[in-house]
Amino acid sequence: MSDLAAFAAGLAAGSIRVVDLTSPLSSETPILQLPEEFGQTERFQLHEISRYDDRGPAWYWNNFTTGEHTGTHFDAPVHWVTGTDEDVASVPPERLVGPAAVIDCVDRVADDPDFLLEVDDIRAWESDHGALPEGGWLLVRSGWHAHAGSQEEFLNADEDGSHTPGLSPECARWLAEESPVIGLGVETVGTDAGAAPTFDPMFPCHSLMHGAGKYGLTQLRNLDQLPPVGAVLVASPLKIVGGSGSPVRVLAFVE
Ligand code: MN
């Protein structure tokens, strides 16, 4: 049997499952909020064109407006000033499919919403599960998706800023410059920790990962249904010409 025939047989038999890692995209989807002196991203919004009515008797359809970086979305290298000019339409399709490593930080984030993943945590994970996958993704399972029902809870901000988990600057640098993965996936509103505006460099996951030509995925969920190793991830952003990012449907194949 060919590899693809075996894959199709596995899907049909249920020995390979498809897990949807995407959060629902609606006007309720929480969005990033920057300090008010900066431009702001928009919520997702449907605008009805017709619904089996005098505007279109047999059809229902909508226009929609959204920020590129709204909901579960893909960050392309051109998003950041340090990045290459690779926009979301230019990402090679081979780089949209790859192995996923999942690191579980749920308990530590439950104790500390400002939890930062360190290189040593990834080293410890690697001693249990092997090296991070070449050309693959590191997915950080924080449990933060549980807060996605409320903008306020999801951003978890006070006068000191947002309190959400992420990577330390050193860990972001290692992931960008030394690890073999091509992307970082998280459950939070962006790939960086809530405190990242105060880090050096500022927003290190964006600055260093995009600087290295790597990618980001945000607002993932259902990471609890993935094994630490062995899942294959498919990320399919819209092919927006010149786009810095795009809402994305993220699926994982799991044996
Ligand atoms: Mn983004």
PDB file of C-alpha atoms and ligand atoms in Angstrom:
ATOM      1  CA  MET A   1       0.000   0.000   0.000  1.00  0.00           C
ATOM      2  CA  SER A   2       1.261   3.502  -0.782  1.00  0.00           C
ATOM      3  CA  ASP A   3       1.855   5.902   2.086  1.00  0.00           C
ATOM      4  CA  LEU A   4      -1.171   7.997   1.103  1.00  0.00           C
ATOM      5  CA  ALA A   5      -3.410   4.934   0.692  1.00  0.00           C
ATOM      6  CA  ALA A   6      -2.381   3.828   4.197  1.00  0.00           C
ATOM      7  CA  PHE A   7      -3.155   7.319   5.474  1.00  0.00           C
ATOM      8  CA  ALA A   8      -6.600   7.333   3.834  1.00  0.00           C
ATOM      9  CA  ALA A   9      -7.287   3.842   5.204  1.00  0.00           C
ATOM     10  CA  GLY A  10      -6.290   5.031   8.677  1.00  0.00           C
ATOM     11  CA  LEU A  11      -8.707   7.964   8.433  1.00  0.00           C
ATOM     12  CA  ALA A  12     -11.514   5.684   7.221  1.00  0.00           C
ATOM     13  CA  ALA A  13     -10.862   3.134   9.967  1.00  0.00           C
ATOM     14  CA  GLY A  14     -10.558   5.753  12.677  1.00  0.00           C
ATOM     15  CA  SER A  15      -7.014   4.757  13.624  1.00  0.00           C
ATOM     16  CA  ILE A  16      -6.038   8.286  12.552  1.00  0.00           C
ATOM     17  CA  ARG A  17      -8.184  11.036  14.075  1.00  0.00           C
ATOM     18  CA  VAL A  18      -8.501  14.672  12.983  1.00  0.00           C
ATOM     19  CA  VAL A  19      -8.379  17.129  15.886  1.00  0.00           C
ATOM     20  CA  ASP A  20      -9.508  20.719  15.276  1.00  0.00           C
ATOM     21  CA  LEU A  21      -7.163  23.104  17.108  1.00  0.00           C
ATOM     22  CA  THR A  22      -9.093  26.202  15.960  1.00  0.00           C
ATOM     23  CA  SER A  23     -11.159  28.531  18.157  1.00  0.00           C
ATOM     24  CA  PRO A  24     -14.580  29.594  16.799  1.00  0.00           C
ATOM     25  CA  LEU A  25     -14.373  32.871  14.866  1.00  0.00           C
ATOM     26  CA  SER A  26     -17.202  35.307  15.659  1.00  0.00           C
ATOM     27  CA  SER A  27     -17.831  38.831  16.873  1.00  0.00           C
ATOM     28  CA  GLU A  28     -17.323  37.419  20.396  1.00  0.00           C
ATOM     29  CA  THR A  29     -13.782  36.198  19.692  1.00  0.00           C
ATOM     30  CA  PRO A  30     -11.376  38.022  22.014  1.00  0.00           C
ATOM     31  CA  ILE A  31      -8.778  40.278  20.365  1.00  0.00           C
ATOM     32  CA  LEU A  32      -5.495  41.901  21.266  1.00  0.00           C
ATOM     33  CA  GLN A  33      -5.699  45.379  22.762  1.00  0.00           C
ATOM     34  CA  LEU A  34      -2.679  47.673  22.375  1.00  0.00           C
ATOM     35  CA  PRO A  35      -2.043  50.884  24.333  1.00  0.00           C
ATOM     36  CA  GLU A  36      -4.409  53.538  22.956  1.00  0.00           C
ATOM     37  CA  GLU A  37      -1.702  55.536  21.128  1.00  0.00           C
ATOM     38  CA  PHE A  38      -1.343  52.636  18.652  1.00  0.00           C
ATOM     39  CA  GLY A  39      -3.589  51.438  15.825  1.00  0.00           C
ATOM     40  CA  GLN A  40      -5.973  48.659  16.835  1.00  0.00           C
ATOM     41  CA  THR A  41      -7.032  45.408  15.233  1.00  0.00           C
ATOM     42  CA  GLU A  42     -10.712  44.784  14.501  1.00  0.00           C
ATOM     43  CA  ARG A  43     -13.036  42.133  15.759  1.00  0.00           C
ATOM     44  CA  PHE A  44     -14.424  39.621  13.296  1.00  0.00           C
ATOM     45  CA  GLN A  45     -17.816  40.728  11.968  1.00  0.00           C
ATOM     46  CA  LEU A  46     -20.292  39.214   9.511  1.00  0.00           C
ATOM     47  CA  HIS A  47     -22.290  41.570   7.259  1.00  0.00           C
ATOM     48  CA  GLU A  48     -25.287  39.830   5.760  1.00  0.00           C
ATOM     49  CA  ILE A  49     -25.805  40.274   1.995  1.00  0.00           C
ATOM     50  CA  SER A  50     -28.980  38.196   1.686  1.00  0.00           C
ATOM     51  CA  ARG A  51     -30.717  35.313   3.439  1.00  0.00           C
ATOM     52  CA  TYR A  52     -33.346  33.720   1.168  1.00  0.00           C
ATOM     53  CA  ASP A  53     -35.084  37.089   0.923  1.00  0.00           C
ATOM     54  CA  ASP A  54     -35.706  39.854  -1.603  1.00  0.00           C
ATOM     55  CA  ARG A  55     -31.959  40.612  -1.595  1.00  0.00           C
ATOM     56  CA  GLY A  56     -31.326  37.041  -2.812  1.00  0.00           C
ATOM     57  CA  PRO A  57     -34.306  34.678  -2.769  1.00  0.00           C
ATOM     58  CA  ALA A  58     -32.444  31.352  -2.949  1.00  0.00           C
ATOM     59  CA  TRP A  59     -29.169  32.110  -1.228  1.00  0.00           C
ATOM     60  CA  TYR A  60     -27.622  33.114   2.078  1.00  0.00           C
ATOM     61  CA  TRP A  61     -24.215  34.797   2.124  1.00  0.00           C
ATOM     62  CA  ASN A  62     -22.186  37.404   3.980  1.00  0.00           C
ATOM     63  CA  ASN A  63     -19.324  39.782   3.634  1.00  0.00           C
ATOM     64  CA  PHE A  64     -17.007  39.861   6.599  1.00  0.00           C
ATOM     65  CA  THR A  65     -14.521  42.259   8.144  1.00  0.00           C
ATOM     66  CA  THR A  66     -11.731  41.219  10.445  1.00  0.00           C
ATOM     67  CA  GLY A  67      -8.214  41.982  11.504  1.00  0.00           C
ATOM     68  CA  GLU A  68      -5.590  39.634  10.090  1.00  0.00           C
ATOM     69  CA  HIS A  69      -4.604  38.854  13.673  1.00  0.00           C
ATOM     70  CA  THR A  70      -8.051  38.008  15.039  1.00  0.00           C
ATOM     71  CA  GLY A  71      -8.835  34.668  16.659  1.00  0.00           C
ATOM     72  CA  THR A  72      -6.827  31.583  15.810  1.00  0.00           C
ATOM     73  CA  HIS A  73      -4.393  33.101  13.332  1.00  0.00           C
ATOM     74  CA  PHE A  74      -1.075  32.710  11.562  1.00  0.00           C
ATOM     75  CA  ASP A  75       1.779  35.239  11.957  1.00  0.00           C
ATOM     76  CA  ALA A  76       4.024  35.579   8.887  1.00  0.00           C
ATOM     77  CA  PRO A  77       7.618  36.907   9.100  1.00  0.00           C
ATOM     78  CA  VAL A  78       6.689  40.255   7.457  1.00  0.00           C
ATOM     79  CA  HIS A  79       4.486  40.962  10.512  1.00  0.00           C
ATOM     80  CA  TRP A  80       7.542  42.177  12.446  1.00  0.00           C
ATOM     81  CA  VAL A  81      10.080  44.896  11.701  1.00  0.00           C
ATOM     82  CA  THR A  82      12.878  42.364  12.289  1.00  0.00           C
ATOM     83  CA  GLY A  83      11.338  39.852   9.877  1.00  0.00           C
ATOM     84  CA  THR A  84      11.881  39.016   6.241  1.00  0.00           C
ATOM     85  CA  ASP A  85       9.429  40.225   3.584  1.00  0.00           C
ATOM     86  CA  GLU A  86       7.732  36.798   3.493  1.00  0.00           C
ATOM     87  CA  ASP A  87       3.994  37.512   3.604  1.00  0.00           C
ATOM     88  CA  VAL A  88       1.286  35.017   4.421  1.00  0.00           C
ATOM     89  CA  ALA A  89       0.624  34.260   0.722  1.00  0.00           C
ATOM     90  CA  SER A  90       4.306  33.473   0.149  1.00  0.00           C
ATOM     91  CA  VAL A  91       4.696  30.805   2.833  1.00  0.00           C
ATOM     92  CA  PRO A  92       5.671  27.619   0.966  1.00  0.00           C
ATOM     93  CA  PRO A  93       2.901  25.010   1.280  1.00  0.00           C
ATOM     94  CA  GLU A  94       5.399  22.417   2.571  1.00  0.00           C
ATOM     95  CA  ARG A  95       5.852  24.650   5.616  1.00  0.00           C
ATOM     96  CA  LEU A  96       2.112  24.589   6.374  1.00  0.00           C
ATOM     97  CA  VAL A  97       2.205  20.852   7.155  1.00  0.00           C
ATOM     98  CA  GLY A  98       4.569  19.374   9.715  1.00  0.00           C
ATOM     99  CA  PRO A  99       5.108  17.429  12.932  1.00  0.00           C
ATOM    100  CA  ALA A 100       3.986  18.934  16.236  1.00  0.00           C
ATOM    101  CA  ALA A 101       5.619  18.695  19.652  1.00  0.00           C
ATOM    102  CA  VAL A 102       3.341  19.531  22.579  1.00  0.00           C
ATOM    103  CA  ILE A 103       4.719  20.748  25.899  1.00  0.00           C
ATOM    104  CA  ASP A 104       2.302  20.729  28.818  1.00  0.00           C
ATOM    105  CA  CYS A 105       2.478  23.716  31.198  1.00  0.00           C
ATOM    106  CA  VAL A 106      -1.136  23.613  32.417  1.00  0.00           C
ATOM    107  CA  ASP A 107      -0.387  23.107  36.122  1.00  0.00           C
ATOM    108  CA  ARG A 108       2.325  25.759  36.219  1.00  0.00           C
ATOM    109  CA  VAL A 109       0.118  28.323  34.435  1.00  0.00           C
ATOM    110  CA  ALA A 110      -2.740  27.520  36.831  1.00  0.00           C
ATOM    111  CA  ASP A 111      -0.390  28.527  39.681  1.00  0.00           C
ATOM    112  CA  ASP A 112       1.032  31.558  37.865  1.00  0.00           C
ATOM    113  CA  PRO A 113      -0.623  33.293  34.876  1.00  0.00           C
ATOM    114  CA  ASP A 114       2.711  35.072  34.206  1.00  0.00           C
ATOM    115  CA  PHE A 115       4.483  31.703  33.786  1.00  0.00           C
ATOM    116  CA  LEU A 116       7.368  31.820  31.298  1.00  0.00           C
ATOM    117  CA  LEU A 117       8.680  28.732  29.578  1.00  0.00           C
ATOM    118  CA  GLU A 118      12.475  28.405  29.795  1.00  0.00           C
ATOM    119  CA  VAL A 119      15.032  26.563  27.649  1.00  0.00           C
ATOM    120  CA  ASP A 120      15.558  24.132  30.550  1.00  0.00           C
ATOM    121  CA  ASP A 121      11.857  23.174  30.393  1.00  0.00           C
ATOM    122  CA  ILE A 122      12.243  22.275  26.717  1.00  0.00           C
ATOM    123  CA  ARG A 123      15.494  20.405  27.473  1.00  0.00           C
ATOM    124  CA  ALA A 124      13.646  18.405  30.149  1.00  0.00           C
ATOM    125  CA  TRP A 125      10.846  17.677  27.662  1.00  0.00           C
ATOM    126  CA  GLU A 126      13.456  16.562  25.089  1.00  0.00           C
ATOM    127  CA  SER A 127      15.034  14.145  27.559  1.00  0.00           C
ATOM    128  CA  ASP A 128      11.625  12.419  27.843  1.00  0.00           C
ATOM    129  CA  HIS A 129      10.443  12.660  24.221  1.00  0.00           C
ATOM    130  CA  GLY A 130      13.469  13.259  21.999  1.00  0.00           C
ATOM    131  CA  ALA A 131      14.584  16.328  20.100  1.00  0.00           C
ATOM    132  CA  LEU A 132      12.084  18.883  18.815  1.00  0.00           C
ATOM    133  CA  PRO A 133      11.011  18.007  15.260  1.00  0.00           C
ATOM    134  CA  GLU A 134      12.911  19.365  12.274  1.00  0.00           C
ATOM    135  CA  GLY A 135      10.586  21.591  10.232  1.00  0.00           C
ATOM    136  CA  GLY A 136       7.831  21.198  12.804  1.00  0.00           C
ATOM    137  CA  TRP A 137       6.011  23.183  15.452  1.00  0.00           C
ATOM    138  CA  LEU A 138       6.364  23.618  19.191  1.00  0.00           C
ATOM    139  CA  LEU A 139       2.858  23.885  20.690  1.00  0.00           C
ATOM    140  CA  VAL A 140       2.658  25.240  24.228  1.00  0.00           C
ATOM    141  CA  ARG A 141      -0.303  23.757  26.051  1.00  0.00           C
ATOM    142  CA  SER A 142      -1.088  26.297  28.765  1.00  0.00           C
ATOM    143  CA  GLY A 143      -4.804  25.679  29.328  1.00  0.00           C
ATOM    144  CA  TRP A 144      -5.372  29.394  28.621  1.00  0.00           C
ATOM    145  CA  HIS A 145      -8.063  28.609  26.000  1.00  0.00           C
ATOM    146  CA  ALA A 146     -10.405  28.057  28.961  1.00  0.00           C
ATOM    147  CA  HIS A 147     -10.498  31.881  29.377  1.00  0.00           C
ATOM    148  CA  ALA A 148     -11.458  32.575  25.740  1.00  0.00           C
ATOM    149  CA  GLY A 149     -15.152  33.090  26.548  1.00  0.00           C
ATOM    150  CA  SER A 150     -14.379  36.541  27.975  1.00  0.00           C
ATOM    151  CA  GLN A 151     -12.196  39.293  26.512  1.00  0.00           C
ATOM    152  CA  GLU A 152     -11.425  40.501  30.028  1.00  0.00           C
ATOM    153  CA  GLU A 153     -10.391  37.096  31.343  1.00  0.00           C
ATOM    154  CA  PHE A 154      -8.489  36.236  28.172  1.00  0.00           C
ATOM    155  CA  LEU A 155      -6.314  39.382  28.329  1.00  0.00           C
ATOM    156  CA  ASN A 156      -6.228  39.288  32.157  1.00  0.00           C
ATOM    157  CA  ALA A 157      -4.942  42.863  32.350  1.00  0.00           C
ATOM    158  CA  ASP A 158      -4.509  45.227  35.278  1.00  0.00           C
ATOM    159  CA  GLU A 159      -2.630  48.539  35.656  1.00  0.00           C
ATOM    160  CA  ASP A 160       0.662  46.647  35.109  1.00  0.00           C
ATOM    161  CA  GLY A 161      -0.502  45.200  31.803  1.00  0.00           C
ATOM    162  CA  SER A 162      -1.600  41.765  30.712  1.00  0.00           C
ATOM    163  CA  HIS A 163      -0.911  38.641  32.769  1.00  0.00           C
ATOM    164  CA  THR A 164      -0.774  35.709  30.372  1.00  0.00           C
ATOM    165  CA  PRO A 165       1.835  32.958  29.922  1.00  0.00           C
ATOM    166  CA  GLY A 166       4.533  32.743  27.274  1.00  0.00           C
ATOM    167  CA  LEU A 167       8.243  32.228  26.661  1.00  0.00           C
ATOM    168  CA  SER A 168      11.177  33.941  28.363  1.00  0.00           C
ATOM    169  CA  PRO A 169      13.349  36.059  26.027  1.00  0.00           C
ATOM    170  CA  GLU A 170      16.147  33.452  26.310  1.00  0.00           C
ATOM    171  CA  CYS A 171      13.734  30.666  25.399  1.00  0.00           C
ATOM    172  CA  ALA A 172      12.400  32.649  22.428  1.00  0.00           C
ATOM    173  CA  ARG A 173      15.970  33.233  21.245  1.00  0.00           C
ATOM    174  CA  TRP A 174      16.812  29.532  21.545  1.00  0.00           C
ATOM    175  CA  LEU A 175      13.652  28.496  19.721  1.00  0.00           C
ATOM    176  CA  ALA A 176      14.299  31.016  16.939  1.00  0.00           C
ATOM    177  CA  GLU A 177      18.019  30.562  16.473  1.00  0.00           C
ATOM    178  CA  GLU A 178      18.967  27.101  17.718  1.00  0.00           C
ATOM    179  CA  SER A 179      15.950  24.805  17.583  1.00  0.00           C
ATOM    180  CA  PRO A 180      14.911  22.969  14.401  1.00  0.00           C
ATOM    181  CA  VAL A 181      11.215  23.990  14.581  1.00  0.00           C
ATOM    182  CA  ILE A 182       9.743  26.497  12.107  1.00  0.00           C
ATOM    183  CA  GLY A 183       6.960  27.762  14.329  1.00  0.00           C
ATOM    184  CA  LEU A 184       5.515  28.331  17.790  1.00  0.00           C
ATOM    185  CA  GLY A 185       1.845  27.714  18.588  1.00  0.00           C
ATOM    186  CA  VAL A 186       0.118  29.014  21.717  1.00  0.00           C
ATOM    187  CA  GLU A 187      -3.338  29.228  23.316  1.00  0.00           C
ATOM    188  CA  THR A 188      -3.099  32.947  24.160  1.00  0.00           C
ATOM    189  CA  VAL A 189      -4.069  36.045  22.136  1.00  0.00           C
ATOM    190  CA  GLY A 190      -0.545  36.350  20.683  1.00  0.00           C
ATOM    191  CA  THR A 191       2.642  34.285  20.669  1.00  0.00           C
ATOM    192  CA  ASP A 192       4.257  36.508  23.298  1.00  0.00           C
ATOM    193  CA  ALA A 193       3.614  36.579  27.037  1.00  0.00           C
ATOM    194  CA  GLY A 194       1.419  39.335  28.477  1.00  0.00           C
ATOM    195  CA  ALA A 195       4.501  40.969  30.038  1.00  0.00           C
ATOM    196  CA  ALA A 196       6.459  40.904  26.739  1.00  0.00           C
ATOM    197  CA  PRO A 197       6.247  44.705  26.120  1.00  0.00           C
ATOM    198  CA  THR A 198       8.676  45.022  29.072  1.00  0.00           C
ATOM    199  CA  PHE A 199      11.094  42.318  27.845  1.00  0.00           C
ATOM    200  CA  ASP A 200      14.446  42.812  26.109  1.00  0.00           C
ATOM    201  CA  PRO A 201      13.955  42.558  23.226  1.00  0.00           C
ATOM    202  CA  MET A 202      10.364  43.738  23.358  1.00  0.00           C
ATOM    203  CA  PHE A 203       7.978  40.971  22.181  1.00  0.00           C
ATOM    204  CA  PRO A 204      10.833  38.437  21.822  1.00  0.00           C
ATOM    205  CA  CYS A 205       8.746  35.678  20.205  1.00  0.00           C
ATOM    206  CA  HIS A 206       7.701  38.070  17.445  1.00  0.00           C
ATOM    207  CA  SER A 207      11.050  39.822  17.164  1.00  0.00           C
ATOM    208  CA  LEU A 208      13.273  36.732  17.196  1.00  0.00           C
ATOM    209  CA  MET A 209      11.057  34.084  15.583  1.00  0.00           C
ATOM    210  CA  HIS A 210      10.060  36.309  12.645  1.00  0.00           C
ATOM    211  CA  GLY A 211      13.647  37.575  12.498  1.00  0.00           C
ATOM    212  CA  ALA A 212      14.632  33.953  11.875  1.00  0.00           C
ATOM    213  CA  GLY A 213      11.932  33.508   9.184  1.00  0.00           C
ATOM    214  CA  LYS A 214       9.746  31.429  11.509  1.00  0.00           C
ATOM    215  CA  TYR A 215       5.989  31.499  12.134  1.00  0.00           C
ATOM    216  CA  GLY A 216       3.404  31.875  14.879  1.00  0.00           C
ATOM    217  CA  LEU A 217       0.001  30.336  15.609  1.00  0.00           C
ATOM    218  CA  THR A 218      -2.301  31.708  18.302  1.00  0.00           C
ATOM    219  CA  GLN A 219      -5.515  30.992  20.208  1.00  0.00           C
ATOM    220  CA  LEU A 220      -5.196  27.247  19.722  1.00  0.00           C
ATOM    221  CA  ARG A 221      -7.357  24.842  21.702  1.00  0.00           C
ATOM    222  CA  ASN A 222      -7.828  21.077  22.114  1.00  0.00           C
ATOM    223  CA  LEU A 223      -4.095  20.637  22.652  1.00  0.00           C
ATOM    224  CA  ASP A 224      -5.056  18.192  25.423  1.00  0.00           C
ATOM    225  CA  GLN A 225      -6.106  15.806  22.630  1.00  0.00           C
ATOM    226  CA  LEU A 226      -2.580  15.699  21.188  1.00  0.00           C
ATOM    227  CA  PRO A 227       0.264  13.423  22.308  1.00  0.00           C
ATOM    228  CA  PRO A 228       3.610  15.052  23.227  1.00  0.00           C
ATOM    229  CA  VAL A 229       5.022  13.722  19.943  1.00  0.00           C
ATOM    230  CA  GLY A 230       3.556  12.087  16.861  1.00  0.00           C
ATOM    231  CA  ALA A 231       0.819  14.473  15.738  1.00  0.00           C
ATOM    232  CA  VAL A 232       1.005  16.105  12.304  1.00  0.00           C
ATOM    233  CA  LEU A 233      -0.250  19.679  12.083  1.00  0.00           C
ATOM    234  CA  VAL A 234      -1.883  21.395   9.113  1.00  0.00           C
ATOM    235  CA  ALA A 235      -2.134  25.200   9.241  1.00  0.00           C
ATOM    236  CA  SER A 236      -4.057  26.784   6.376  1.00  0.00           C
ATOM    237  CA  PRO A 237      -4.096  30.592   6.507  1.00  0.00           C
ATOM    238  CA  LEU A 238      -5.916  32.520   3.778  1.00  0.00           C
ATOM    239  CA  LYS A 239      -3.597  33.320   0.886  1.00  0.00           C
ATOM    240  CA  ILE A 240      -3.820  37.083   1.468  1.00  0.00           C
ATOM    241  CA  VAL A 241      -1.412  38.779  -0.934  1.00  0.00           C
ATOM    242  CA  GLY A 242       0.762  41.097   1.118  1.00  0.00           C
ATOM    243  CA  GLY A 243      -0.896  39.872   4.329  1.00  0.00           C
ATOM    244  CA  SER A 244       1.042  39.948   7.602  1.00  0.00           C
ATOM    245  CA  GLY A 245      -1.113  37.161   8.953  1.00  0.00           C
ATOM    246  CA  SER A 246      -4.495  35.535   8.562  1.00  0.00           C
ATOM    247  CA  PRO A 247      -7.200  33.742  10.436  1.00  0.00           C
ATOM    248  CA  VAL A 248      -6.286  30.085  10.079  1.00  0.00           C
ATOM    249  CA  ARG A 249      -7.902  26.682  10.394  1.00  0.00           C
ATOM    250  CA  VAL A 250      -5.471  24.461  12.268  1.00  0.00           C
ATOM    251  CA  LEU A 251      -5.972  20.701  12.185  1.00  0.00           C
ATOM    252  CA  ALA A 252      -3.898  17.895  13.640  1.00  0.00           C
ATOM    253  CA  PHE A 253      -3.746  14.269  12.597  1.00  0.00           C
ATOM    254  CA  VAL A 254      -3.357  11.979  15.600  1.00  0.00           C
ATOM    255  CA  GLU A 255      -2.842   8.223  15.603  1.00  0.00           C
TER     256      GLU A 255
HETATM  257 MN    MN B   1      -0.545  37.903  15.373  1.00  0.00          MN
END
